[in-house]
Tab-separated table of C-alpha atoms in Angstrom:
chain	number	residue	atom	x	y	z
A	87	UNK	CA	0.030	-0.016	0.007
A	88	UNK	CA	1.075	3.528	-0.834
A	89	UNK	CA	-0.510	6.041	1.616
A	90	UNK	CA	-0.889	9.515	0.182
A	91	UNK	CA	-3.776	10.769	2.302
A	92	UNK	CA	-1.727	12.459	5.020
A	93	UNK	CA	-3.794	15.674	4.922
A	94	UNK	CA	-6.622	13.612	6.345
A	95	UNK	CA	-4.341	11.976	8.976
A	96	UNK	CA	-0.723	11.039	8.922
A	97	UNK	CA	0.197	7.355	8.656
A	98	UNK	CA	2.324	5.688	9.820
A	99	UNK	CA	2.982	7.364	13.125
A	100	UNK	CA	6.571	7.589	14.464
A	101	UNK	CA	7.820	4.875	16.752
A	102	UNK	CA	8.172	7.512	19.429
A	103	UNK	CA	4.400	8.078	19.419
A	104	UNK	CA	3.814	4.342	19.567
A	105	UNK	CA	6.118	4.052	22.620
A	106	UNK	CA	4.416	6.920	24.365
A	107	UNK	CA	1.030	5.158	23.979
A	108	UNK	CA	2.471	2.049	25.600
A	109	UNK	CA	3.461	4.274	28.637
A	110	UNK	CA	-0.105	5.612	28.790
A	111	UNK	CA	-1.277	2.107	29.817
A	112	UNK	CA	1.275	1.703	32.586
A	113	UNK	CA	2.088	5.196	33.811
A	114	UNK	CA	-0.700	7.607	32.847
A	115	UNK	CA	-3.989	5.662	33.008
A	116	UNK	CA	-5.776	7.869	35.574
A	117	UNK	CA	-7.943	10.905	34.971
A	118	UNK	CA	-5.819	14.015	35.351
A	119	UNK	CA	-7.104	16.844	37.507
A	120	UNK	CA	-10.101	14.861	38.819
A	121	UNK	CA	-8.470	13.068	41.882
A	122	UNK	CA	-5.755	13.841	44.431
A	123	UNK	CA	-4.020	10.456	44.431
A	124	UNK	CA	-0.524	10.136	42.936
A	125	UNK	CA	-1.641	8.216	39.842
A	126	UNK	CA	-3.928	11.106	38.885
A	127	UNK	CA	-1.287	13.600	39.577
A	128	UNK	CA	1.227	11.840	37.389
A	129	UNK	CA	-1.242	12.093	34.457
A	130	UNK	CA	-1.900	15.734	35.227
A	131	UNK	CA	1.814	16.544	35.279
A	132	UNK	CA	2.370	14.776	31.972
A	133	UNK	CA	-0.462	16.607	30.315
A	134	UNK	CA	0.924	19.905	31.677
A	135	UNK	CA	4.333	18.969	30.204
A	136	UNK	CA	2.734	18.533	26.746
A	137	UNK	CA	0.932	21.921	27.243
A	138	UNK	CA	4.276	23.499	27.970
A	139	UNK	CA	5.859	21.913	24.942
A	140	UNK	CA	3.193	23.175	22.647
A	141	UNK	CA	3.506	26.706	24.033
A	142	UNK	CA	7.240	26.632	23.611
A	143	UNK	CA	7.098	25.301	20.001
A	144	UNK	CA	4.557	27.887	18.812
A	145	UNK	CA	5.774	30.715	21.016
A	146	UNK	CA	2.475	31.092	22.948
A	147	UNK	CA	2.718	33.782	25.705
A	148	UNK	CA	1.793	31.288	28.569
A	149	UNK	CA	1.202	27.591	28.710
A	150	UNK	CA	-2.342	28.113	30.199
A	151	UNK	CA	-3.166	29.757	26.823
A	152	UNK	CA	-2.916	26.280	25.199
A	153	UNK	CA	-6.408	24.717	25.225
A	154	UNK	CA	-6.684	21.036	24.352
A	155	UNK	CA	-9.590	20.180	22.157
A	156	UNK	CA	-10.940	17.101	20.350
A	157	UNK	CA	-9.276	18.301	17.102
A	158	UNK	CA	-8.836	21.345	14.873
A	159	UNK	CA	-12.658	21.646	14.275
A	160	UNK	CA	-13.391	22.132	17.963
A	161	UNK	CA	-10.502	24.546	18.217
A	162	UNK	CA	-11.703	26.687	15.333
A	163	UNK	CA	-15.281	26.632	16.721
A	164	UNK	CA	-14.040	27.788	20.040
A	165	UNK	CA	-12.060	30.716	18.609
A	166	UNK	CA	-14.947	31.823	16.362
A	167	UNK	CA	-17.828	31.264	18.776
A	168	UNK	CA	-15.963	32.132	21.992
A	169	UNK	CA	-14.896	35.534	20.661
A	170	UNK	CA	-17.939	36.641	18.655
A	171	UNK	CA	-18.766	40.305	18.723
A	172	UNK	CA	-22.351	40.889	17.907
A	173	UNK	CA	-22.805	43.400	15.022
A	174	UNK	CA	-19.207	42.904	14.017
A	175	UNK	CA	-17.622	41.892	10.722
A	176	UNK	CA	-15.279	38.922	9.962
A	177	UNK	CA	-12.977	38.389	6.921
A	178	UNK	CA	-12.224	34.870	5.852
A	179	UNK	CA	-10.950	33.505	2.542
A	180	UNK	CA	-11.930	31.055	-0.229
A	181	UNK	CA	-9.311	28.725	1.153
A	182	UNK	CA	-11.236	28.013	4.309
A	183	UNK	CA	-12.346	24.551	5.455
A	184	UNK	CA	-15.922	24.140	6.558
A	185	UNK	CA	-14.650	24.125	10.194
A	186	UNK	CA	-14.284	27.850	9.733
A	187	UNK	CA	-17.073	28.541	7.098
A	188	UNK	CA	-19.867	26.728	8.887
A	189	UNK	CA	-19.579	28.582	12.339
A	190	UNK	CA	-19.062	31.873	10.620
A	191	UNK	CA	-22.153	31.494	8.357
A	192	UNK	CA	-24.128	30.065	11.159
A	193	UNK	CA	-23.488	33.295	13.033
A	194	UNK	CA	-24.289	35.337	9.913
A	195	UNK	CA	-27.591	33.451	9.409
A	196	UNK	CA	-28.539	34.413	12.921
A	197	UNK	CA	-27.890	37.992	12.201
A	198	UNK	CA	-25.051	38.311	14.720
A	199	UNK	CA	-22.177	39.177	12.301
A	200	UNK	CA	-21.372	39.879	8.724
A	201	UNK	CA	-18.846	37.925	6.734
A	202	UNK	CA	-16.768	38.766	3.747
A	203	UNK	CA	-14.857	36.138	1.727
A	204	UNK	CA	-11.536	37.289	0.324
A	205	UNK	CA	-10.169	35.794	-2.929
A	206	UNK	CA	-6.373	35.604	-3.874
A	207	UNK	CA	-5.264	37.730	-6.740
A	208	UNK	CA	-2.050	35.904	-6.947
A	209	UNK	CA	-2.296	32.244	-7.982
A	210	UNK	CA	0.591	31.236	-5.779
A	211	UNK	CA	-0.200	32.974	-2.438
A	212	UNK	CA	-2.851	34.586	-0.334
A	213	UNK	CA	-1.410	37.998	0.378
A	214	UNK	CA	-2.030	40.970	2.661
A	215	UNK	CA	-3.432	42.939	-0.256
A	216	UNK	CA	-6.228	40.327	-0.594
A	217	UNK	CA	-7.301	41.171	2.990
A	218	UNK	CA	-6.701	44.865	3.457
A	219	UNK	CA	-9.348	46.059	0.937
A	220	UNK	CA	-12.161	44.284	2.889
A	221	UNK	CA	-11.415	45.917	6.279
A	222	UNK	CA	-14.339	47.883	7.749
A	223	UNK	CA	-14.663	49.933	10.887
A	224	UNK	CA	-16.433	47.013	12.583
A	225	UNK	CA	-14.043	44.274	11.395
A	226	UNK	CA	-12.927	42.362	14.485
A	227	UNK	CA	-11.441	39.117	13.102
A	228	UNK	CA	-9.477	37.836	10.087
A	229	UNK	CA	-9.570	34.105	9.578
A	230	UNK	CA	-6.807	32.573	7.379
A	231	UNK	CA	-6.086	29.080	6.334
A	232	UNK	CA	-2.242	28.929	6.479
A	233	UNK	CA	-1.949	26.106	3.892
A	234	UNK	CA	-4.958	25.058	1.927
A	235	UNK	CA	-6.073	21.383	2.388
A	236	UNK	CA	-7.161	21.360	-1.251
A	237	UNK	CA	-4.162	22.614	-3.156
A	238	UNK	CA	-1.584	23.695	-0.716
A	239	UNK	CA	-1.921	27.445	-1.338
A	240	UNK	CA	0.009	29.284	1.409
A	241	UNK	CA	-0.927	32.565	3.113
A	242	UNK	CA	1.490	35.295	4.030
A	243	UNK	CA	1.075	35.042	7.816
A	244	UNK	CA	3.464	37.685	8.897
A	245	UNK	CA	2.246	40.454	6.661
A	246	UNK	CA	-1.424	39.665	7.373
A	247	UNK	CA	-0.586	39.484	11.110
A	248	UNK	CA	0.979	42.986	11.027
A	249	UNK	CA	-2.056	44.333	9.289
A	250	UNK	CA	-4.326	42.874	11.959
A	251	UNK	CA	-2.269	44.208	14.783
A	252	UNK	CA	-2.253	47.631	13.265
A	253	UNK	CA	-6.019	47.683	13.039
A	254	UNK	CA	-6.561	45.908	16.478
A	255	UNK	CA	-8.225	43.031	14.691
A	256	UNK	CA	-8.059	39.362	15.970
A	257	UNK	CA	-6.030	37.159	13.681
A	258	UNK	CA	-7.208	33.581	13.479
A	259	UNK	CA	-4.855	30.993	11.750
A	260	UNK	CA	-5.984	27.479	10.830
A	261	UNK	CA	-2.786	25.567	10.887
A	262	UNK	CA	-4.240	22.127	10.317
A	263	UNK	CA	-2.102	21.567	7.199
A	264	UNK	CA	0.989	23.590	8.145
A	265	UNK	CA	1.915	22.848	11.903
A	266	UNK	CA	4.911	20.594	11.972
A	267	UNK	CA	6.548	21.736	8.709
A	268	UNK	CA	6.042	25.431	8.446
A	269	UNK	CA	7.417	28.040	10.802
A	270	UNK	CA	4.690	29.436	13.105
A	271	UNK	CA	5.583	31.963	15.788
A	272	UNK	CA	2.443	33.409	17.432
A	273	UNK	CA	4.137	36.487	18.822
A	274	UNK	CA	6.228	37.346	15.838
A	275	UNK	CA	3.440	36.804	13.433
A	276	UNK	CA	0.844	38.565	15.624
A	277	UNK	CA	-1.446	35.557	15.827
A	278	UNK	CA	-4.304	35.817	18.315
A	279	UNK	CA	-5.829	32.389	17.726
A	280	UNK	CA	-3.865	29.417	16.445
A	281	UNK	CA	-5.856	26.252	15.688
A	282	UNK	CA	-3.895	22.885	15.566
A	283	UNK	CA	-4.717	19.377	14.358
A	284	UNK	CA	-2.654	16.960	16.414
A	285	UNK	CA	-3.063	13.916	14.141
A	286	UNK	CA	-1.689	15.507	10.944
A	287	UNK	CA	1.647	17.172	10.683
A	288	UNK	CA	2.327	16.714	14.388
A	289	UNK	CA	1.993	12.914	14.087
A	290	UNK	CA	-0.310	12.373	17.084
A	291	UNK	CA	-3.370	10.173	17.362
A	292	UNK	CA	-6.716	11.222	16.070
A	293	UNK	CA	-8.941	12.953	18.729
A	294	UNK	CA	-6.666	15.751	19.884
A	295	UNK	CA	-6.139	19.311	18.751
A	296	UNK	CA	-5.326	22.608	20.443
A	297	UNK	CA	-6.381	26.245	20.377
A	298	UNK	CA	-3.575	28.544	21.354
A	299	UNK	CA	-4.595	32.181	22.030
A	300	UNK	CA	-2.691	35.416	22.665
A	301	UNK	CA	-2.544	37.472	25.901
A	302	UNK	CA	-4.748	40.149	24.406
A	303	UNK	CA	-7.406	37.839	23.029
A	304	UNK	CA	-10.615	37.549	24.998
A	305	UNK	CA	-12.198	34.147	24.895
A	306	UNK	CA	-15.393	32.753	26.520
A	307	UNK	CA	-16.253	29.033	26.954
A	308	UNK	CA	-18.629	27.405	24.432
A	309	UNK	CA	-18.725	24.039	26.292
A	310	UNK	CA	-19.838	23.632	29.910
A	311	UNK	CA	-19.381	20.985	32.576
A	312	UNK	CA	-17.015	19.553	35.016
A	313	UNK	CA	-13.527	21.090	35.162
A	314	UNK	CA	-12.142	19.664	38.429
A	315	UNK	CA	-11.918	23.141	39.842
A	316	UNK	CA	-14.392	25.311	41.719
A	317	UNK	CA	-16.848	22.402	41.752
A	318	UNK	CA	-19.241	24.103	44.237
A	319	UNK	CA	-20.044	26.681	41.635
A	320	UNK	CA	-22.895	25.905	39.159
A	321	UNK	CA	-21.471	28.596	36.815
A	322	UNK	CA	-18.560	27.734	34.484
A	323	UNK	CA	-15.167	29.016	35.822
A	324	UNK	CA	-13.353	31.452	33.573
A	325	UNK	CA	-9.742	30.579	34.438
A	326	UNK	CA	-7.765	28.991	31.587
A	327	UNK	CA	-7.204	26.287	30.661
A	328	UNK	CA	-9.835	24.548	32.786
A	329	UNK	CA	-12.617	26.803	31.688
A	330	UNK	CA	-12.318	25.449	28.098
A	331	UNK	CA	-11.617	21.857	28.846
A	332	UNK	CA	-14.847	20.569	30.488
A	333	UNK	CA	-15.159	16.863	30.827
A	334	UNK	CA	-12.531	14.112	30.757
A	335	UNK	CA	-9.721	15.237	28.427
A	336	UNK	CA	-8.132	12.751	25.992
A	337	UNK	CA	-5.049	11.933	27.926
A	338	UNK	CA	-3.723	9.220	25.662
A	339	UNK	CA	-4.115	11.425	22.567
A	340	UNK	CA	-2.565	14.438	24.336
A	341	UNK	CA	0.476	12.413	25.410
A	342	UNK	CA	0.801	11.118	21.789
A	343	UNK	CA	0.850	14.801	20.736
A	344	UNK	CA	3.720	15.457	23.033
A	345	UNK	CA	5.634	12.554	21.507
A	346	UNK	CA	4.744	13.617	17.995
A	347	UNK	CA	5.880	17.183	18.774
A	348	UNK	CA	9.276	15.968	20.007
A	349	UNK	CA	9.658	13.917	16.838
A	350	UNK	CA	8.957	16.970	14.722
A	351	UNK	CA	11.475	19.140	16.678
A	352	UNK	CA	14.140	16.506	16.186
A	353	UNK	CA	13.492	16.058	12.388
A	354	UNK	CA	12.137	19.454	11.486
A	355	UNK	CA	14.696	20.316	8.763
A	356	UNK	CA	14.411	16.838	7.260
A	357	UNK	CA	10.597	16.950	7.220
A	358	UNK	CA	10.519	20.463	5.588
A	359	UNK	CA	13.156	19.512	3.023
A	360	UNK	CA	11.450	16.164	2.128
A	361	UNK	CA	8.008	17.663	1.661
A	362	UNK	CA	9.523	20.457	-0.506
A	363	UNK	CA	11.448	17.986	-2.697
A	364	UNK	CA	8.780	15.366	-3.146
A	365	UNK	CA	5.903	17.849	-3.829
A	366	UNK	CA	8.080	19.755	-6.352
A	367	UNK	CA	8.939	16.480	-8.074
A	368	UNK	CA	5.399	15.262	-8.108
A	369	UNK	CA	4.053	18.609	-9.440
A	370	UNK	CA	6.636	18.839	-12.190
A	371	UNK	CA	6.082	15.307	-13.455
A	372	UNK	CA	2.348	15.461	-13.234
A	373	UNK	CA	2.271	18.542	-15.471
A	374	UNK	CA	4.020	16.563	-18.134
A	375	UNK	CA	1.271	13.935	-18.393
A	376	UNK	CA	-1.161	14.441	-21.262
A	377	UNK	CA	-4.689	15.061	-19.927
A	378	UNK	CA	-3.739	15.977	-16.371
A	379	UNK	CA	-4.612	19.343	-14.911
A	380	UNK	CA	-2.743	20.362	-11.784
A	381	UNK	CA	-4.305	22.875	-9.397
A	382	UNK	CA	-1.388	23.227	-7.105
A	383	UNK	CA	0.966	26.163	-7.997
A	384	UNK	CA	4.653	25.045	-8.434
A	385	UNK	CA	5.695	27.482	-5.705
A	386	UNK	CA	3.550	25.741	-3.161
A	387	UNK	CA	5.570	22.666	-2.121
A	388	UNK	CA	3.726	22.038	1.027
A	389	UNK	CA	2.925	18.345	0.796
A	390	UNK	CA	-0.528	18.879	-0.681
A	391	UNK	CA	-1.184	18.444	-4.418
A	392	UNK	CA	-4.522	18.516	-6.265
A	393	UNK	CA	-5.265	17.370	-9.883
A	394	UNK	CA	-7.792	15.941	-12.270
A	395	UNK	CA	-7.602	13.793	-15.371
A	396	UNK	CA	-9.597	15.347	-18.198
A	397	UNK	CA	-13.366	15.200	-17.315
A	398	UNK	CA	-13.146	11.972	-15.255
A	399	UNK	CA	-14.946	12.288	-11.841
A	400	UNK	CA	-12.284	12.608	-9.161
A	401	UNK	CA	-14.009	9.889	-7.268
A	402	UNK	CA	-13.449	7.442	-10.193
A	403	UNK	CA	-9.730	8.318	-10.376
A	404	UNK	CA	-9.213	7.879	-6.629
A	405	UNK	CA	-11.047	4.553	-6.800
A	406	UNK	CA	-8.849	3.213	-9.550
A	407	UNK	CA	-5.763	4.309	-7.693
A	408	UNK	CA	-7.028	2.336	-4.677
A	409	UNK	CA	-8.449	-0.786	-6.186
A	410	UNK	CA	-5.935	-1.333	-9.015
A	411	UNK	CA	-2.706	0.234	-7.678
A	412	UNK	CA	-3.273	0.137	-3.836
A	413	UNK	CA	-2.663	3.955	-3.653
A	414	UNK	CA	-4.635	5.831	-1.028
A	415	UNK	CA	-5.703	9.293	-2.124
A	416	UNK	CA	-8.557	11.642	-1.483
A	417	UNK	CA	-11.300	12.788	-3.907
A	418	UNK	CA	-14.266	15.099	-3.905
A	419	UNK	CA	-14.563	18.506	-2.335
A	420	UNK	CA	-12.392	18.088	0.691
A	421	UNK	CA	-14.805	20.058	2.951
A	422	UNK	CA	-13.767	23.270	1.283
A	423	UNK	CA	-16.642	24.309	-1.108
A	424	UNK	CA	-15.563	27.837	-1.739
A	425	UNK	CA	-12.103	26.768	-2.752
A	426	UNK	CA	-13.513	24.356	-5.334
A	427	UNK	CA	-15.829	27.016	-6.598
A	428	UNK	CA	-12.744	29.337	-6.990
A	429	UNK	CA	-10.836	26.527	-8.805
A	430	UNK	CA	-13.794	25.674	-11.029
A	431	UNK	CA	-14.054	22.043	-9.673
A	432	UNK	CA	-17.367	22.188	-7.828
A	433	UNK	CA	-18.890	19.412	-9.871
A	434	UNK	CA	-15.769	17.297	-10.624
A	435	UNK	CA	-13.985	17.763	-7.323
A	436	UNK	CA	-10.317	16.949	-7.416
A	437	UNK	CA	-7.911	14.245	-6.557
A	438	UNK	CA	-5.563	15.103	-3.655
A	439	UNK	CA	-2.194	13.498	-2.960
A	440	UNK	CA	-0.762	14.512	0.390
A	441	UNK	CA	2.590	13.561	1.763
A	442	UNK	CA	4.376	13.152	5.048
A	443	UNK	CA	7.910	12.575	6.379
A	444	UNK	CA	7.381	8.823	5.681
A	445	UNK	CA	6.593	9.228	1.982
A	446	UNK	CA	9.308	8.153	-0.287
A	447	UNK	CA	10.610	8.900	-3.809
A	448	UNK	CA	9.884	5.393	-4.871
A	449	UNK	CA	6.210	5.694	-3.783
A	450	UNK	CA	5.819	8.980	-5.800
A	451	UNK	CA	7.408	7.440	-8.756
A	452	UNK	CA	4.995	4.462	-8.690
A	453	UNK	CA	2.051	6.854	-8.251
A	454	UNK	CA	3.124	8.817	-11.288
A	455	UNK	CA	3.343	5.688	-13.343
A	456	UNK	CA	-0.162	4.717	-12.227
A	457	UNK	CA	-1.633	8.114	-13.107
A	458	UNK	CA	0.042	7.914	-16.580
A	459	UNK	CA	-1.645	4.677	-17.173
A	460	UNK	CA	-5.074	5.980	-16.038
A	461	UNK	CA	-4.719	9.062	-18.279
A	462	UNK	CA	-3.949	6.871	-21.295
A	463	UNK	CA	-7.304	5.146	-20.728
């Protein structure tokens, strides 16, 4: 099997993550923060260690500003719904995933906010000029997908962050497809909300994500329940991180995130270089195949590549790759409808190949050979 669906979830996981999971069953099996015995305290200390590691890696102002969630979807919902300003205006982009679009347009449908969708003028990048022209006096948030999950288009974070800081606008970054192989520095890039998917470029288990938020950002809970603190109070506490982590947290997945993050730290240069080389090679070779249309710009070598073969439904191409060649890909609309409308692929969708540190040159060569055969008919 050749696995090229790493934008959905990375596979395989590093051996360091597998080892960390074994430790969960012997050292960290208790519910952290819910009991005073030593077994529970050991789990709580391990979770806090991961929280500190995440804060350090992304330059979050304080560890308590790292909120563990069930994934990037919950993180984005918390950022959007927990900071809503009634009567305000939000700018997002055509690159956004439905995890951003749906909460925003739900708020708009209720008459709480207005939303503007920015389009990139440059086919290679989403730039600050794409955003600035949409700012209004009541704009309070800009939502930007750092790397598109459809075609790998990248956004200029630093310039957009500077713009938001100058106008006192919250800057929300969806880093589901970039964390782990692109430089992200919350304070340097003026990011107020950073949403992370642990199970993708950070090589953790499914079921864990994080929302990191800045010292100036104001955030209210959207989920209510037991926090292990101030239990006599029937109102939700407001102290972070407990205020945002009601219920039993996913300790095994969080510990796997810590192990995945350490793996990324140790291999960061190799990961970045490998994704760049393999994506560039794949893009160049695909463009030479008759009948193949590539949607990923050659400058975007971020491990995500999208294409179609003539007018074949993307689902058919993906099925052939799987059934005949044992190659795992993704087809359809990738939960990003505005991006497909922008690319002109609303009805056909597109085939997505997405890479990880464990992808190889041999696998990419075999995939190219398979696509050539399919394109020949």
